[in-house]
């Protein structure tokens, strides 16, 4: 599963890069559409970096007003990995991240209880 997700992210990165190059050629570096496309590429690169740096003890799913987040705890630091509209989406995302871990599966917690 790790390779499949990595491949999907890499495909999105390549598509985003190509789109950014086209926009720069057509509109110039300072056009708002170019800035948005650049920020999207940055987010995809950050997502890939987060996946590559997973070496934590556990993941958490937390409810926020109107959405859910998947958080990875790494020592004393916590990182928000993703945001979802439903609890099921957030739990499934956390399970996928757990499966991608380079170590044994990471435990996933919801409201302080281990759910995976």
PDB file of C-alpha atoms in Angstrom:
ATOM      1  CA  UNK A   1       0.000   0.000   0.000  1.00  0.00           C
ATOM      2  CA  UNK A   2       2.863   2.365   0.750  1.00  0.00           C
ATOM      3  CA  UNK A   3       4.161   2.249  -2.798  1.00  0.00           C
ATOM      4  CA  UNK A   4       0.701   2.824  -4.270  1.00  0.00           C
ATOM      5  CA  UNK A   5       0.082   5.920  -2.147  1.00  0.00           C
ATOM      6  CA  UNK A   6       3.590   7.227  -2.817  1.00  0.00           C
ATOM      7  CA  UNK A   7       3.040   6.700  -6.553  1.00  0.00           C
ATOM      8  CA  UNK A   8      -0.249   8.595  -6.401  1.00  0.00           C
ATOM      9  CA  UNK A   9       1.364  11.522  -4.588  1.00  0.00           C
ATOM     10  CA  UNK A  10       4.317  11.533  -6.997  1.00  0.00           C
ATOM     11  CA  UNK A  11       1.893  11.551  -9.938  1.00  0.00           C
ATOM     12  CA  UNK A  12       0.048  14.533  -8.449  1.00  0.00           C
ATOM     13  CA  UNK A  13       3.383  16.300  -7.863  1.00  0.00           C
ATOM     14  CA  UNK A  14       4.429  15.794 -11.480  1.00  0.00           C
ATOM     15  CA  UNK A  15       1.050  17.024 -12.752  1.00  0.00           C
ATOM     16  CA  UNK A  16       1.215  20.021 -10.439  1.00  0.00           C
ATOM     17  CA  UNK A  17       4.744  20.881 -11.594  1.00  0.00           C
ATOM     18  CA  UNK A  18       3.726  20.701 -15.245  1.00  0.00           C
ATOM     19  CA  UNK A  19       0.702  22.902 -14.616  1.00  0.00           C
ATOM     20  CA  UNK A  20       2.851  25.402 -12.708  1.00  0.00           C
ATOM     21  CA  UNK A  21       5.345  25.625 -15.584  1.00  0.00           C
ATOM     22  CA  UNK A  22       2.508  26.242 -18.054  1.00  0.00           C
ATOM     23  CA  UNK A  23       0.999  28.943 -15.860  1.00  0.00           C
ATOM     24  CA  UNK A  24       4.342  30.701 -15.403  1.00  0.00           C
ATOM     25  CA  UNK A  25       4.934  30.669 -19.163  1.00  0.00           C
ATOM     26  CA  UNK A  26       1.452  32.075 -19.852  1.00  0.00           C
ATOM     27  CA  UNK A  27       0.946  34.457 -16.923  1.00  0.00           C
ATOM     28  CA  UNK A  28       4.314  35.240 -15.331  1.00  0.00           C
ATOM     29  CA  UNK A  29       5.605  34.526 -11.841  1.00  0.00           C
ATOM     30  CA  UNK A  30       3.466  37.007  -9.884  1.00  0.00           C
ATOM     31  CA  UNK A  31       0.010  36.123 -11.195  1.00  0.00           C
ATOM     32  CA  UNK A  32      -2.398  34.940  -8.445  1.00  0.00           C
ATOM     33  CA  UNK A  33      -3.068  31.655 -10.297  1.00  0.00           C
ATOM     34  CA  UNK A  34       0.660  30.922 -10.349  1.00  0.00           C
ATOM     35  CA  UNK A  35       0.947  31.595  -6.629  1.00  0.00           C
ATOM     36  CA  UNK A  36      -1.970  29.257  -5.861  1.00  0.00           C
ATOM     37  CA  UNK A  37      -0.498  26.526  -8.086  1.00  0.00           C
ATOM     38  CA  UNK A  38       2.874  26.944  -6.364  1.00  0.00           C
ATOM     39  CA  UNK A  39       1.251  26.612  -2.950  1.00  0.00           C
ATOM     40  CA  UNK A  40      -0.540  23.446  -4.072  1.00  0.00           C
ATOM     41  CA  UNK A  41       2.761  21.965  -5.217  1.00  0.00           C
ATOM     42  CA  UNK A  42       4.306  22.889  -1.855  1.00  0.00           C
ATOM     43  CA  UNK A  43       1.492  21.080  -0.037  1.00  0.00           C
ATOM     44  CA  UNK A  44       1.985  17.941  -2.122  1.00  0.00           C
ATOM     45  CA  UNK A  45       5.723  17.991  -1.478  1.00  0.00           C
ATOM     46  CA  UNK A  46       5.092  18.467   2.239  1.00  0.00           C
ATOM     47  CA  UNK A  47       2.656  15.547   2.223  1.00  0.00           C
ATOM     48  CA  UNK A  48       5.292  13.318   0.658  1.00  0.00           C
ATOM     49  CA  UNK A  49       7.853  14.508   3.194  1.00  0.00           C
ATOM     50  CA  UNK A  50       5.467  13.730   6.065  1.00  0.00           C
ATOM     51  CA  UNK A  51       4.928  10.227   4.753  1.00  0.00           C
ATOM     52  CA  UNK A  52       8.671   9.692   4.482  1.00  0.00           C
ATOM     53  CA  UNK A  53       9.301  10.858   8.036  1.00  0.00           C
ATOM     54  CA  UNK A  54       6.811   8.650   9.840  1.00  0.00           C
ATOM     55  CA  UNK A  55       8.559   7.050  12.796  1.00  0.00           C
ATOM     56  CA  UNK A  56       6.141   7.793  15.569  1.00  0.00           C
ATOM     57  CA  UNK A  57       4.581   5.757  18.327  1.00  0.00           C
ATOM     58  CA  UNK A  58       0.981   6.500  17.453  1.00  0.00           C
ATOM     59  CA  UNK A  59      -1.624   8.407  15.478  1.00  0.00           C
ATOM     60  CA  UNK A  60      -4.664  10.210  16.814  1.00  0.00           C
ATOM     61  CA  UNK A  61      -7.995  11.112  15.276  1.00  0.00           C
ATOM     62  CA  UNK A  62      -9.457  14.236  16.851  1.00  0.00           C
ATOM     63  CA  UNK A  63     -12.743  15.981  16.351  1.00  0.00           C
ATOM     64  CA  UNK A  64     -12.675  19.695  15.595  1.00  0.00           C
ATOM     65  CA  UNK A  65     -15.648  21.965  14.979  1.00  0.00           C
ATOM     66  CA  UNK A  66     -17.080  20.672  11.713  1.00  0.00           C
ATOM     67  CA  UNK A  67     -14.296  18.249  10.786  1.00  0.00           C
ATOM     68  CA  UNK A  68     -11.824  15.604  11.987  1.00  0.00           C
ATOM     69  CA  UNK A  69      -8.029  15.600  11.869  1.00  0.00           C
ATOM     70  CA  UNK A  70      -5.415  12.858  11.820  1.00  0.00           C
ATOM     71  CA  UNK A  71      -2.458  13.719  14.037  1.00  0.00           C
ATOM     72  CA  UNK A  72       0.856  11.926  14.352  1.00  0.00           C
ATOM     73  CA  UNK A  73       2.801  12.261  17.571  1.00  0.00           C
ATOM     74  CA  UNK A  74       6.565  12.346  17.187  1.00  0.00           C
ATOM     75  CA  UNK A  75       8.260  12.732  20.546  1.00  0.00           C
ATOM     76  CA  UNK A  76       7.007  15.945  22.117  1.00  0.00           C
ATOM     77  CA  UNK A  77       5.797  17.308  18.786  1.00  0.00           C
ATOM     78  CA  UNK A  78       2.481  16.613  17.078  1.00  0.00           C
ATOM     79  CA  UNK A  79       1.838  17.048  13.366  1.00  0.00           C
ATOM     80  CA  UNK A  80      -1.560  17.338  11.716  1.00  0.00           C
ATOM     81  CA  UNK A  81      -1.395  15.044   8.699  1.00  0.00           C
ATOM     82  CA  UNK A  82      -4.836  15.508   7.202  1.00  0.00           C
ATOM     83  CA  UNK A  83      -8.303  16.932   7.688  1.00  0.00           C
ATOM     84  CA  UNK A  84     -11.557  15.114   6.872  1.00  0.00           C
ATOM     85  CA  UNK A  85     -15.253  15.864   6.804  1.00  0.00           C
ATOM     86  CA  UNK A  86     -16.354  12.635   8.473  1.00  0.00           C
ATOM     87  CA  UNK A  87     -15.074  10.434  11.255  1.00  0.00           C
ATOM     88  CA  UNK A  88     -14.984   7.371   8.976  1.00  0.00           C
ATOM     89  CA  UNK A  89     -12.792   9.216   6.449  1.00  0.00           C
ATOM     90  CA  UNK A  90     -10.385  10.283   9.187  1.00  0.00           C
ATOM     91  CA  UNK A  91     -10.162   6.786  10.668  1.00  0.00           C
ATOM     92  CA  UNK A  92      -9.570   5.232   7.235  1.00  0.00           C
ATOM     93  CA  UNK A  93      -6.848   7.791   6.549  1.00  0.00           C
ATOM     94  CA  UNK A  94      -5.170   7.034   9.886  1.00  0.00           C
ATOM     95  CA  UNK A  95      -5.306   3.300   9.121  1.00  0.00           C
ATOM     96  CA  UNK A  96      -3.662   3.882   5.734  1.00  0.00           C
ATOM     97  CA  UNK A  97      -0.879   5.908   7.340  1.00  0.00           C
ATOM     98  CA  UNK A  98      -0.438   3.176   9.923  1.00  0.00           C
ATOM     99  CA  UNK A  99      -0.108   0.593   7.158  1.00  0.00           C
ATOM    100  CA  UNK A 100       2.516   2.757   5.393  1.00  0.00           C
ATOM    101  CA  UNK A 101       4.750   2.987   8.432  1.00  0.00           C
ATOM    102  CA  UNK A 102       8.267   1.640   8.007  1.00  0.00           C
ATOM    103  CA  UNK A 103       7.940   0.033  11.426  1.00  0.00           C
ATOM    104  CA  UNK A 104       5.263  -2.251  12.809  1.00  0.00           C
ATOM    105  CA  UNK A 105       1.807  -0.781  12.392  1.00  0.00           C
ATOM    106  CA  UNK A 106       1.234   2.387  14.347  1.00  0.00           C
ATOM    107  CA  UNK A 107      -1.588   2.376  16.852  1.00  0.00           C
ATOM    108  CA  UNK A 108      -4.512   4.673  16.129  1.00  0.00           C
ATOM    109  CA  UNK A 109      -6.390   6.332  18.986  1.00  0.00           C
ATOM    110  CA  UNK A 110      -9.768   8.037  19.136  1.00  0.00           C
ATOM    111  CA  UNK A 111     -10.816   9.853  22.308  1.00  0.00           C
ATOM    112  CA  UNK A 112      -7.948   8.201  24.179  1.00  0.00           C
ATOM    113  CA  UNK A 113      -8.955   4.653  23.202  1.00  0.00           C
ATOM    114  CA  UNK A 114      -6.970   2.451  20.854  1.00  0.00           C
ATOM    115  CA  UNK A 115      -9.085   1.675  17.778  1.00  0.00           C
ATOM    116  CA  UNK A 116      -6.465   0.128  15.449  1.00  0.00           C
TER     117      UNK A 116
END
